PDB file of C-alpha atoms in Angstrom:
ATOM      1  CA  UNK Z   1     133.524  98.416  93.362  1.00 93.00           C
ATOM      2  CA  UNK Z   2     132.717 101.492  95.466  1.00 95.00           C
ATOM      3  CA  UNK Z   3     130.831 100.749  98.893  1.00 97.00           C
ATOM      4  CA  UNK Z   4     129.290 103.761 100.349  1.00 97.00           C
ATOM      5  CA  UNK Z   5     126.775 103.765 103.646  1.00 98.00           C
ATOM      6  CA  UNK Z   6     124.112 106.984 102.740  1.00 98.00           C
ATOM      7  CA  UNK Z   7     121.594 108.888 105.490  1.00 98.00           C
ATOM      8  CA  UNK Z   8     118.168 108.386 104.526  1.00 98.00           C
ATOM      9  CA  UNK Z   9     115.377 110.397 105.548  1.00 96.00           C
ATOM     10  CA  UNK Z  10     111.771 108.716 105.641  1.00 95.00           C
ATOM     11  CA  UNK Z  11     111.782 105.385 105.776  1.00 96.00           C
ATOM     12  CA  UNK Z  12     110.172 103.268 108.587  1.00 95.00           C
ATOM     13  CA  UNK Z  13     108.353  99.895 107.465  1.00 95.00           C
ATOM     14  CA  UNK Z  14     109.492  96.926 105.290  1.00 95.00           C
ATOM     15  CA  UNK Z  15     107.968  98.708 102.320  1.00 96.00           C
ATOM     16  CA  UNK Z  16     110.136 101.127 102.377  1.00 96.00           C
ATOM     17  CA  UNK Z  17     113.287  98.701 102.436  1.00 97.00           C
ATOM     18  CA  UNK Z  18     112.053  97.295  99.292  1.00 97.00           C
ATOM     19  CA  UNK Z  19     111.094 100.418  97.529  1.00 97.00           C
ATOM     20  CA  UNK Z  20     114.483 101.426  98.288  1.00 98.00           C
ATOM     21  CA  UNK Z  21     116.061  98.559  97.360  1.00 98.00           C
ATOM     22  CA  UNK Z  22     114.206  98.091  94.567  1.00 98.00           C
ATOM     23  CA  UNK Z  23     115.300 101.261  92.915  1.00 98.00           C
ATOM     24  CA  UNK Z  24     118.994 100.646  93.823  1.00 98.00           C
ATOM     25  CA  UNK Z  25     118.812  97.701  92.119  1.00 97.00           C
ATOM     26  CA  UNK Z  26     117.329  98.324  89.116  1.00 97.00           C
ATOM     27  CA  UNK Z  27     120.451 100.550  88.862  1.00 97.00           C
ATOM     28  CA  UNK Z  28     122.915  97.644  89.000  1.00 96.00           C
ATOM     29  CA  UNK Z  29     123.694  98.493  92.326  1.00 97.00           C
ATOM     30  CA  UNK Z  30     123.380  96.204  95.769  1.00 97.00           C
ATOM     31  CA  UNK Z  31     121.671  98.061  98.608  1.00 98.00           C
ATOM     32  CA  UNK Z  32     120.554  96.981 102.258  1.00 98.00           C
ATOM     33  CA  UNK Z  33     118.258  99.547 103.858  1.00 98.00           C
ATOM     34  CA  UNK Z  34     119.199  99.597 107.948  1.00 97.00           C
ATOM     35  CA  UNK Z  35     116.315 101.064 109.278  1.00 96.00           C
ATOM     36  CA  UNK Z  36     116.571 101.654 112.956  1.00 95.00           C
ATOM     37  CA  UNK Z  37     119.956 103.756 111.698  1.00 97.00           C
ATOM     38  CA  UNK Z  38     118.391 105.392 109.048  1.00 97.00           C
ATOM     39  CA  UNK Z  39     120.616 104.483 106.823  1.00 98.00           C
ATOM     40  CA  UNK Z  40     121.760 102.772 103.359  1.00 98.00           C
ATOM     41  CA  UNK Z  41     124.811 100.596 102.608  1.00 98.00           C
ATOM     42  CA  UNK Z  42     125.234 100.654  99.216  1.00 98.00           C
ATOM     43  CA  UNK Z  43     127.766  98.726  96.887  1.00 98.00           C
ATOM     44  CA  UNK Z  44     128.242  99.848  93.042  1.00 97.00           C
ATOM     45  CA  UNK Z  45     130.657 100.161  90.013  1.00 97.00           C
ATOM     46  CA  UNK Z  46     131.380 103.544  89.820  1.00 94.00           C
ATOM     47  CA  UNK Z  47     132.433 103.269  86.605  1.00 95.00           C
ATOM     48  CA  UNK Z  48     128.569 102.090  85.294  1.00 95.00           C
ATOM     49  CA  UNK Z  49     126.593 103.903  88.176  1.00 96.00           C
ATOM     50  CA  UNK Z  50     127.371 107.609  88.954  1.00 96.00           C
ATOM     51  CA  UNK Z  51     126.662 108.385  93.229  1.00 96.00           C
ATOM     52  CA  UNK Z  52     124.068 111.317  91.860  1.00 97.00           C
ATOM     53  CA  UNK Z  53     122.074 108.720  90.229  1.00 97.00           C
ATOM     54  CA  UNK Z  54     121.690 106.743  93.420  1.00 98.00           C
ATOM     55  CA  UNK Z  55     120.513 109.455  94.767  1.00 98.00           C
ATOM     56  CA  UNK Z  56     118.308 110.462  92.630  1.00 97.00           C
ATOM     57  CA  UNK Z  57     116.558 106.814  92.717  1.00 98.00           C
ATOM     58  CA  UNK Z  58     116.306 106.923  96.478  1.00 98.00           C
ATOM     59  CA  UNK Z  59     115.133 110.667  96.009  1.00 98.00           C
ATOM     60  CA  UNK Z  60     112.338 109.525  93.382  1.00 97.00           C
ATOM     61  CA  UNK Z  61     110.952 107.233  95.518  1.00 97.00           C
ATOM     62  CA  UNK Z  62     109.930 109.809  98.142  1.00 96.00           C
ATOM     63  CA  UNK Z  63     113.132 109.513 100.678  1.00 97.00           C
ATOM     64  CA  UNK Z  64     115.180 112.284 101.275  1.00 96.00           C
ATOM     65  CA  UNK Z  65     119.218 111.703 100.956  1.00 97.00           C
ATOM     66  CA  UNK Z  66     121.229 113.633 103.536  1.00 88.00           C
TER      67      UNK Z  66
END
């Protein structure tokens, strides 16, 4: 398992946590959305979830990854 913490861009209320979160998940993936730091802490199998596809997921639902 790969943990990786990513900036996030955007998000600022408790939907945005679970859209976030949401979308992570639906990879496979674990994610907990801190947002007074902005951030993501994310926890995957890189061997069934690429980082870029994260990314893209967070990306799709209107944040922007740093």
């Amino acid at each position: 398992m790969q943990n990786i913490t990513l900036k996030v861009d955007g998000m600022s209320c408790g939907h945005c946590v679970n859209s976030v979160e949401g979308a992570v998940g639906k990879l496979g993936a674990k994610a907990k959305v801190d947002l007074a730091a902005g951030s993501v802490a994310i926890e995957y199998d890189e061997a069934k979830i690429s980082l870029d596809a994260i990314k893209e997921a967070i990306e799709d639902q209107g944040y922007d990854v740093a």
